[in-house]
XYZ file of C-alpha atoms in Angstrom:
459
model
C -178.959 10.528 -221.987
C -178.629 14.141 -221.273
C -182.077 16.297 -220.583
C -181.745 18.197 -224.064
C -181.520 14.322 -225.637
C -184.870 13.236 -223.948
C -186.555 16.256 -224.840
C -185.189 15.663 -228.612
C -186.728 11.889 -227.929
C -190.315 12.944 -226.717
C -190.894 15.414 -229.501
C -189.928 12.849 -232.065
C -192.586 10.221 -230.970
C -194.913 13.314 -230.448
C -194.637 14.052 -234.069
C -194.598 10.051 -234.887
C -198.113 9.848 -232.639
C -199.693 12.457 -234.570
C -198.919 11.128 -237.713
C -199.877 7.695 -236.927
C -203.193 9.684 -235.992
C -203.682 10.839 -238.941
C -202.806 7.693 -240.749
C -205.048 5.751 -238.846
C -208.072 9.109 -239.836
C -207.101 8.442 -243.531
C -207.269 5.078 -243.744
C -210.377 4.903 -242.770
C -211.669 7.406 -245.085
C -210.141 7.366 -248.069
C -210.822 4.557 -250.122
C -207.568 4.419 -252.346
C -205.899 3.396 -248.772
C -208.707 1.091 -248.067
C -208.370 -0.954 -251.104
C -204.696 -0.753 -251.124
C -204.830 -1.985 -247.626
C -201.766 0.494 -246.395
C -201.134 0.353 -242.718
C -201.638 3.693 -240.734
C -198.213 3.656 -240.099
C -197.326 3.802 -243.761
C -199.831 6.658 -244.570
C -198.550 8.780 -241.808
C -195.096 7.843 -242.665
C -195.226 9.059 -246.029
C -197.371 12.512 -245.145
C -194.770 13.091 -242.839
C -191.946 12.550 -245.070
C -193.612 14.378 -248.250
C -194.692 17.367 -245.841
C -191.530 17.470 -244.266
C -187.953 19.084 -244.209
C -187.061 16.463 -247.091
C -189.531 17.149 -249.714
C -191.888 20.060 -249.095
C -190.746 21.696 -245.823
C -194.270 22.444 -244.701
C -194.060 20.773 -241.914
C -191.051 22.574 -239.744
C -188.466 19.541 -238.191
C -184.861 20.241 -237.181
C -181.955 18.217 -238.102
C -181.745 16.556 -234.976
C -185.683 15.220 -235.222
C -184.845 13.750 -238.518
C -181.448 12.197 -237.029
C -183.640 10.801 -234.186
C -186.101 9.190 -236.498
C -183.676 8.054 -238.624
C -182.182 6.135 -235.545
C -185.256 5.340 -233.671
C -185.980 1.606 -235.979
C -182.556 0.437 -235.437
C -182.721 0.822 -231.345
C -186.275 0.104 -231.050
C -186.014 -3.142 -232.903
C -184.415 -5.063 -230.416
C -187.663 -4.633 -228.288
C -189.618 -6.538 -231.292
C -187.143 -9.354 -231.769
C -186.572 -10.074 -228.098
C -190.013 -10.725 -227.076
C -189.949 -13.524 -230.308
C -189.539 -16.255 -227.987
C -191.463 -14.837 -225.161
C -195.274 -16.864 -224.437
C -193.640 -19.777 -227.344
C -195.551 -22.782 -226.044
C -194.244 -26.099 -225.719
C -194.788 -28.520 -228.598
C -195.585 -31.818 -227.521
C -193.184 -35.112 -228.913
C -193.684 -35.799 -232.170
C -196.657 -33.384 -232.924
C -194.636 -31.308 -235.279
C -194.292 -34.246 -237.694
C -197.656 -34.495 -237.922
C -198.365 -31.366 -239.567
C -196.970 -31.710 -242.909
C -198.173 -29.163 -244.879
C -196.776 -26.945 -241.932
C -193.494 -27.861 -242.456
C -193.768 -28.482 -246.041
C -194.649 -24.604 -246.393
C -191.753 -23.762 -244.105
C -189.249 -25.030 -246.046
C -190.495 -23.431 -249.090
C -191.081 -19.729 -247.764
C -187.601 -20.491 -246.388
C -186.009 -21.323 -249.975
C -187.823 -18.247 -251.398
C -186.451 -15.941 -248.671
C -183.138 -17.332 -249.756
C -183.413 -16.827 -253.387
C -185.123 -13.303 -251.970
C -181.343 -12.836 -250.800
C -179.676 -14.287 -253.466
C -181.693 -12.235 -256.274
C -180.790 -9.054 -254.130
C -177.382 -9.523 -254.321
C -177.083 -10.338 -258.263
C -178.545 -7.500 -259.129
C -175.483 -5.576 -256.884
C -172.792 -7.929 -258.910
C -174.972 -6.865 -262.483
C -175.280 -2.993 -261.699
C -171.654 -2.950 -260.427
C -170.668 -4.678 -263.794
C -172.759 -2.252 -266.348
C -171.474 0.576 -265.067
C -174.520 1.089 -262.669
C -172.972 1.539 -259.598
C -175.223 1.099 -255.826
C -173.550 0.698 -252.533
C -171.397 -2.096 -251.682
C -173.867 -3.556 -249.237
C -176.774 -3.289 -252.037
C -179.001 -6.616 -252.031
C -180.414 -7.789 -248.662
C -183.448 -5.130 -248.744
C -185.195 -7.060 -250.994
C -185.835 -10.625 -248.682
C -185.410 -7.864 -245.809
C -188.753 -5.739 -247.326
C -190.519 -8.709 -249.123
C -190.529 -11.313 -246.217
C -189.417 -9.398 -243.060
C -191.572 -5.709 -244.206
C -190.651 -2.656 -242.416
C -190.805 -3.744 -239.212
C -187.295 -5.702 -240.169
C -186.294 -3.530 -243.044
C -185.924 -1.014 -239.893
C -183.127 -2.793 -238.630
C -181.124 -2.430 -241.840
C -179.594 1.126 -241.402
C -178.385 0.164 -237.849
C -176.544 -2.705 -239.260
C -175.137 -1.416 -241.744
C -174.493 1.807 -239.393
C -172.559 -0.458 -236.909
C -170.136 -2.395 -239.500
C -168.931 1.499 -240.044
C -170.385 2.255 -243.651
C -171.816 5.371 -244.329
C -174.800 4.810 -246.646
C -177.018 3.222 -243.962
C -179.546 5.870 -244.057
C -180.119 5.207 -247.826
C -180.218 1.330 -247.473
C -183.019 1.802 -244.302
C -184.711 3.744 -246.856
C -184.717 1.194 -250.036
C -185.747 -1.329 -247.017
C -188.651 0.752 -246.585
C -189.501 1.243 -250.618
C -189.143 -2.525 -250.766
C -191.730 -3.231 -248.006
C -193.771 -0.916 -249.724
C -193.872 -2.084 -253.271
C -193.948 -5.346 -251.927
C -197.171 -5.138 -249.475
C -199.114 -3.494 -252.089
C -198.105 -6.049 -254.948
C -198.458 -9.240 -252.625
C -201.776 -8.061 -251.654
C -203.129 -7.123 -255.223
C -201.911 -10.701 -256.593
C -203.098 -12.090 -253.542
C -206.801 -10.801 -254.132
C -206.434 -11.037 -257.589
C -205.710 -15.176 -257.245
C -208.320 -15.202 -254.926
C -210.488 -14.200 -257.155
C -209.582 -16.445 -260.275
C -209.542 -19.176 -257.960
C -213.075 -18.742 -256.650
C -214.243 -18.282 -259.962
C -212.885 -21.508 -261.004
C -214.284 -23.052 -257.598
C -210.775 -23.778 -256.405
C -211.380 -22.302 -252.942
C -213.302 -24.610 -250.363
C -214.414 -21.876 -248.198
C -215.182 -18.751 -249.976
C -218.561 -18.505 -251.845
C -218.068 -14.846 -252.515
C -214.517 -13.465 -253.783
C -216.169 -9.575 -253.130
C -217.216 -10.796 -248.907
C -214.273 -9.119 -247.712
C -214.813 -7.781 -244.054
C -215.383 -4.221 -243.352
C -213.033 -3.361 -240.796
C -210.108 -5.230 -242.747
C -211.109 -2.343 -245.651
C -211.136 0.594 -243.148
C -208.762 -0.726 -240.352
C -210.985 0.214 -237.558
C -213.153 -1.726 -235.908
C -215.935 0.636 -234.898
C -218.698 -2.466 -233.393
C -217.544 -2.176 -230.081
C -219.291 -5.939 -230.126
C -216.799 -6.889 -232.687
C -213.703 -5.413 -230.611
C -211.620 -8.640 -229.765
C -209.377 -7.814 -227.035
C -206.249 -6.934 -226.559
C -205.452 -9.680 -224.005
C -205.437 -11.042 -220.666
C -205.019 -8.946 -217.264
C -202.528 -11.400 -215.236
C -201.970 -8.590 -212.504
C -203.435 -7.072 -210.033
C -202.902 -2.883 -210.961
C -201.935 -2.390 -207.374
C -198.745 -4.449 -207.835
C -197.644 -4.085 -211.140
C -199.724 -3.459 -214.574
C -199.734 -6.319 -216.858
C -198.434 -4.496 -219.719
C -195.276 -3.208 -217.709
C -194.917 -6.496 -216.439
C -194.560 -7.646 -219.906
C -192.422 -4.749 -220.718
C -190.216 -4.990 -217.940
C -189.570 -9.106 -219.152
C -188.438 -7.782 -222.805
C -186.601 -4.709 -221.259
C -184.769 -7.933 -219.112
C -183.271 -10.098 -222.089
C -182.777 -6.071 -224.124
C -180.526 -4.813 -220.797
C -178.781 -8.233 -220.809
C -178.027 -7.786 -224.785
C -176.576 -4.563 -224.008
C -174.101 -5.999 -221.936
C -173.396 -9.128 -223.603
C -172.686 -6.568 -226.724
C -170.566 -4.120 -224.885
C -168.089 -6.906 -223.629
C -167.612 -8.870 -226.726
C -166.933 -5.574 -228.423
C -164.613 -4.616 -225.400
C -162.737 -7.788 -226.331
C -162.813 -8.327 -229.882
C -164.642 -11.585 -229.658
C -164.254 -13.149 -232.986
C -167.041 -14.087 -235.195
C -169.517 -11.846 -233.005
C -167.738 -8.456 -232.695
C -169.916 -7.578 -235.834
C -173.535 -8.542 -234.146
C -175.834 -6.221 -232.211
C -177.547 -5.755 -229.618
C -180.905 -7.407 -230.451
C -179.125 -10.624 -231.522
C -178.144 -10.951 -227.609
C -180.713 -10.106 -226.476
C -182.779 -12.588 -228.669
C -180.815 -15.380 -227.439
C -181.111 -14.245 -224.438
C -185.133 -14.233 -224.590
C -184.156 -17.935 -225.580
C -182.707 -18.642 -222.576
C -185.102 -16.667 -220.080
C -188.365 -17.837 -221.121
C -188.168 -21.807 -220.623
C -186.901 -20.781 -217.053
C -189.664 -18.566 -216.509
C -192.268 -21.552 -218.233
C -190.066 -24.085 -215.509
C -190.809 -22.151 -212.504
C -194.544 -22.113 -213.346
C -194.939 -17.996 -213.944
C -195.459 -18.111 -217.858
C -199.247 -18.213 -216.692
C -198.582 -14.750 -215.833
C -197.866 -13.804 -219.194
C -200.084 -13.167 -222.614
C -198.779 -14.006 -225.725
C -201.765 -11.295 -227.105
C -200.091 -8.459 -224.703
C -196.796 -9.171 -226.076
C -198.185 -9.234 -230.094
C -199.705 -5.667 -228.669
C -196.117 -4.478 -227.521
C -194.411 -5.697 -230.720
C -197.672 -3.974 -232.521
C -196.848 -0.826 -231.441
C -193.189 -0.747 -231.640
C -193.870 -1.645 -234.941
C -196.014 1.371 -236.047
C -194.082 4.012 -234.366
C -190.282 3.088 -236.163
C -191.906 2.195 -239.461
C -193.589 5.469 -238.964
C -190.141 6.919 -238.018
C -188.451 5.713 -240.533
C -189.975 6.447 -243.153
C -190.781 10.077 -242.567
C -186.732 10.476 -242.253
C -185.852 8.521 -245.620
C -183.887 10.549 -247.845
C -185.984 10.675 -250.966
C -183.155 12.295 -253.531
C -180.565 9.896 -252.621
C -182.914 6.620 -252.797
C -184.227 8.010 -256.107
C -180.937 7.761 -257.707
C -180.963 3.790 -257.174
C -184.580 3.592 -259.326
C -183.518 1.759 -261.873
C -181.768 -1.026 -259.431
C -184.872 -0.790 -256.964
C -186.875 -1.506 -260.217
C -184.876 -4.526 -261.526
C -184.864 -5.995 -258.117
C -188.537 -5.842 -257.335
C -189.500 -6.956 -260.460
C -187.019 -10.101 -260.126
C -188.288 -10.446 -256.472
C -192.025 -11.106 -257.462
C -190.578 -13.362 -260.367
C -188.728 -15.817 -257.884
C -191.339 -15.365 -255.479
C -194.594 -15.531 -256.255
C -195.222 -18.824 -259.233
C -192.864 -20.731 -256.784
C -195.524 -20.952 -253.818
C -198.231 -21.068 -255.737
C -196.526 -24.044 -257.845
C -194.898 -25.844 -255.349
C -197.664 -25.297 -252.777
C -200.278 -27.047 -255.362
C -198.165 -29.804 -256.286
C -197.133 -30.191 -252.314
C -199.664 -29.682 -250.035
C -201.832 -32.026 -249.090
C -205.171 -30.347 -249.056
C -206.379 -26.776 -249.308
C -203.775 -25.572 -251.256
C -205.255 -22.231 -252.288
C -206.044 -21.250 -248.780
C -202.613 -22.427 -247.708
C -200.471 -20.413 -250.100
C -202.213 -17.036 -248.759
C -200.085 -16.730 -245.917
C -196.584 -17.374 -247.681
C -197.502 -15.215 -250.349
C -198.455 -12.589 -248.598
C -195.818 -12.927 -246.075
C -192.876 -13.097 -248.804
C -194.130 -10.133 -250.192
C -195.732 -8.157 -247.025
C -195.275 -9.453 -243.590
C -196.927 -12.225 -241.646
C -200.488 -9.649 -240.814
C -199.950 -9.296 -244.667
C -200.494 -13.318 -244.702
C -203.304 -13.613 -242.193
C -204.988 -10.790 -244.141
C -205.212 -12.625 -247.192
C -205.647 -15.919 -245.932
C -208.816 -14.350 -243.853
C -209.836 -13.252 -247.257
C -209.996 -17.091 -249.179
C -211.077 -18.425 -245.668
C -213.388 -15.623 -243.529
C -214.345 -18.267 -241.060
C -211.049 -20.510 -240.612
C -212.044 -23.437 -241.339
C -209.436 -24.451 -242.800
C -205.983 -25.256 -240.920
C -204.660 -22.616 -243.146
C -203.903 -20.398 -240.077
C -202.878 -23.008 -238.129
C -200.256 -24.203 -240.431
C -199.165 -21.110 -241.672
C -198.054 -19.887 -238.510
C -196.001 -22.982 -237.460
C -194.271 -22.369 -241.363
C -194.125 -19.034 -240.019
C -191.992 -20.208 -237.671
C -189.729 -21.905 -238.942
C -188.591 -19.757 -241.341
C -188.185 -16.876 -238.645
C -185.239 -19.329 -237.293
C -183.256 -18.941 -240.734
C -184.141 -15.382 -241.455
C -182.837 -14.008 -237.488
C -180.036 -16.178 -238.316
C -179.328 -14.482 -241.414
C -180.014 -10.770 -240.126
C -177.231 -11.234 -237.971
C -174.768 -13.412 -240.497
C -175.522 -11.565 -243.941
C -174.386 -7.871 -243.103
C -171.025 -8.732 -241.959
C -170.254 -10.988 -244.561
C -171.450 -9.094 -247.634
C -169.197 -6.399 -245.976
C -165.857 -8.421 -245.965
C -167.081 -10.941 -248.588
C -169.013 -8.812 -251.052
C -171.748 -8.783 -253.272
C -170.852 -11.778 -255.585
C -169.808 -14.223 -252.646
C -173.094 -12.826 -250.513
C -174.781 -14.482 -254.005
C -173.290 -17.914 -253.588
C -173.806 -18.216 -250.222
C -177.328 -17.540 -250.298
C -177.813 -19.217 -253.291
C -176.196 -22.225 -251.571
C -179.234 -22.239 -249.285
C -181.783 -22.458 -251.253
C -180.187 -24.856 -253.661
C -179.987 -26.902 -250.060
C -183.600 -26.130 -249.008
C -184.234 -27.493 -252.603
C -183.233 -30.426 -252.047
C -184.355 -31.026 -248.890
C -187.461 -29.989 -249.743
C -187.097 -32.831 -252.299
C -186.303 -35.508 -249.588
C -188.822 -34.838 -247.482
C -191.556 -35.046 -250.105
C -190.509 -38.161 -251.195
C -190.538 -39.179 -247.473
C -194.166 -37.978 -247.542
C -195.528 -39.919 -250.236
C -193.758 -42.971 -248.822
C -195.244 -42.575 -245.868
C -199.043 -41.874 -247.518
C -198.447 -45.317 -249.581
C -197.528 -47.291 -246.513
């Protein structure tokens, strides 16, 4: 990277800080943000974009700071989805199986995200059919902004970027409107069952629907009592600060990914010639952190100081990205962006909430918080709403929903790196069957495994 190139870097997050300043100002003043719950990141992102070269022009960017924004999420990204594996702590034999609900919600946010696909790519074959043409690649942002929110959806434009087509930018961008319709829909059902529920005295935990924490409404926490922190110190600072330690651990399996990718594209590896960098360097996370947890030196590391890394990653490309969408050309794919989000809430929402109260053992309301607002948001998106129907957890609603979590992060980072290829070469209609395939799988397993359950609760 040249000097001019670095410069062209800094000024970019510059701009990116001081709009994620003055999200963060807003949010906690304006009350239409409050009750809409928008991250900072979001506000800032959208002054920046309506205030920018692409709408307004009031606030004066080049070419080349838009370009850099617009590029930022897809490099950045492989920061976020290395450190997955990092601080993972080892389940002991058999205790898995014991939490059923846990993996009964997995495999149904799992399905969903695969009718989430599916659904995404129908509409593609439909529009393409009536004459209403989108983009060949048209489909995955809605699982993509739904159930991975912009912190995935940011990885879209450098997917599509590196299989050679040319309407990434636009596809980041409908990433981004999907996150965004979805987050504020999943959280306005989400309160909105919560309610009704507690009303009906369906909720174990909540005696008042309207007790919603302060600081969730404002997103700052301004009792410096209250301030949880941030996470351990496993370092002494005149070695090595704990932060750059962790840094320097994600930066390891990120450099290796680099060079895993440049050879197999130096080669023409088959079947992984198409993946990027932050696949490698995901496995490679895989493969670095039960070494480190061997040798004894995961006590050096904080699974809070790596959520803080991710955390902050995450704000400054969602920020980036969508302050650089291209407004005009995304707004010529309404009608298919409308279609699809409509049909994504459809297949979405009454399927947890049905199958979670016909499933789940107890607690059900509490439970189908998180996977709602995860399908539709992101997993904070979850926690948020699950804190709502259960402010003092005492429920295992968190507990569960993060090992379901889990286990549907497997399929989706499977699928990020097998679905852009294939709807590539394949195309829209085969993309359909394939995903399709999975959740008519996921059905039935689902099916099995219930029926094991109930055995099992007889015996």
């Amino acid at each position: 990277m040249s000097g001019d190139q670095f410069d062209l870097l800094l000024k970019t997050f510059a701009i990116v800080g001081v709009l994620l300043l003055v999200g963060t100002f807003l949010r906690a003043k304006v009350k239409i943000f409050q009750q809409l719950y928008l991250p900072a990141c979001v506000i800032g992102g959208a002054i920046g974009l309506i205030l920018g070269p692409r709408v307004l022009g009031w606030i004066p960017m080049s070419d080349a700071i838009m370009n850099t924004a617009s590029n930022m999420p897809g490099k950045l990204f492989s920061v976020i989805i290395a450190a997955m594996p990092m601080c993972a702590m080892k389940l002991k034999k058999g205790e898995l199986f014991k939490r059923i609900d846990a993996l009964t919600m997995g495999i149904i946010i799992t399905m969903v995200a695969a009718l989430q696909f599916a659904a995404g790519f129908l509409v593609n074959v439909i529009c393409n059919s009536i004459g209403q043409n989108v983009y060949a690649g048209y489909g995955s942002e809605l699982m993509m902004g739904y159930c991975g929110g912009y912190g995935v959806c940011a990885t879209i434009g450098n997917a599509f970027k590196s299989l050679g087509q040319n309407y990434w930018e636009v596809a980041q961008g409908i990433g981004m409107t999907f996150s965004t319709i979805g987050m504020i829909g999943g959280i306005l059902i989400g309160i909105a069952v919560i309610n009704i529920k507690a009303r009906k005295k369906e909720t174990h935990y909540l005696a008042d629907p309207n007790s919603i924490p302060k600081e969730m409404k404002l997103g700052v926490i301004s009792d410096p009592n209250e301030q949880p922190s941030a996470g351990k110190q496993t370092t002494s600072g005149g070695s090595i600060d704990t932060i750059a330690l962790h840094l320097a651990l994600i930066m390891l399996a990120v450099g290796i990914g680099y060079i895993i990718e440049y050879f197999v594209v130096k080669y023409n590896v088959p079947g992984l010639c198409y993946m990027t960098c932050w696949f490698y360097a995901l496995i490679v996370m895989y493969i670095i952190w039960p070494v480190v947890r061997k040798l004894g030196w995961d006590k050096y590391f904080d699974a809070n100081i790596k959520s803080s890394i991710q955390g902050f990653v995450t704000d400054f490309i969602v920020t980036a990205a969508i302050m650089s969408m291209p407004l005009e050309a995304i707004m010529a794919y309404w009608l298919p962006i409308l279609i699809t989000a409509i049909l994504g809430f459809i297949i979405t929402v009454p399927p947890i909430l049905f199958l979670d109260k016909h499933l789940l053992q107890e607690d059900w309301v509490e439970k189908s918080m998180g996977p709602l607002g995860m399908m539709t948001g992101d997993f904070i998106t979850g926690m948020m709403l699950t804190r709502m129907v259960d402010p003092d957890f005492k429920s295992n609603a968190i507990a569960d929903f993060s090992i379901a979590y889990s286990i549907n992060t497997f399929y989706c980072v499977a699928m990020l790196a097998v679905v852009y290829p294939y709807v590539v070469t394949k195309g829209a209609m085969s993309a359909c069957l394939f995903t399709f395939s999975h959740a008519v799988i996921l059905a039935g397993i689902l099916v099995v495994f219930s029926i094991w359950v109930r055995r099992r609760k007889a015996v």
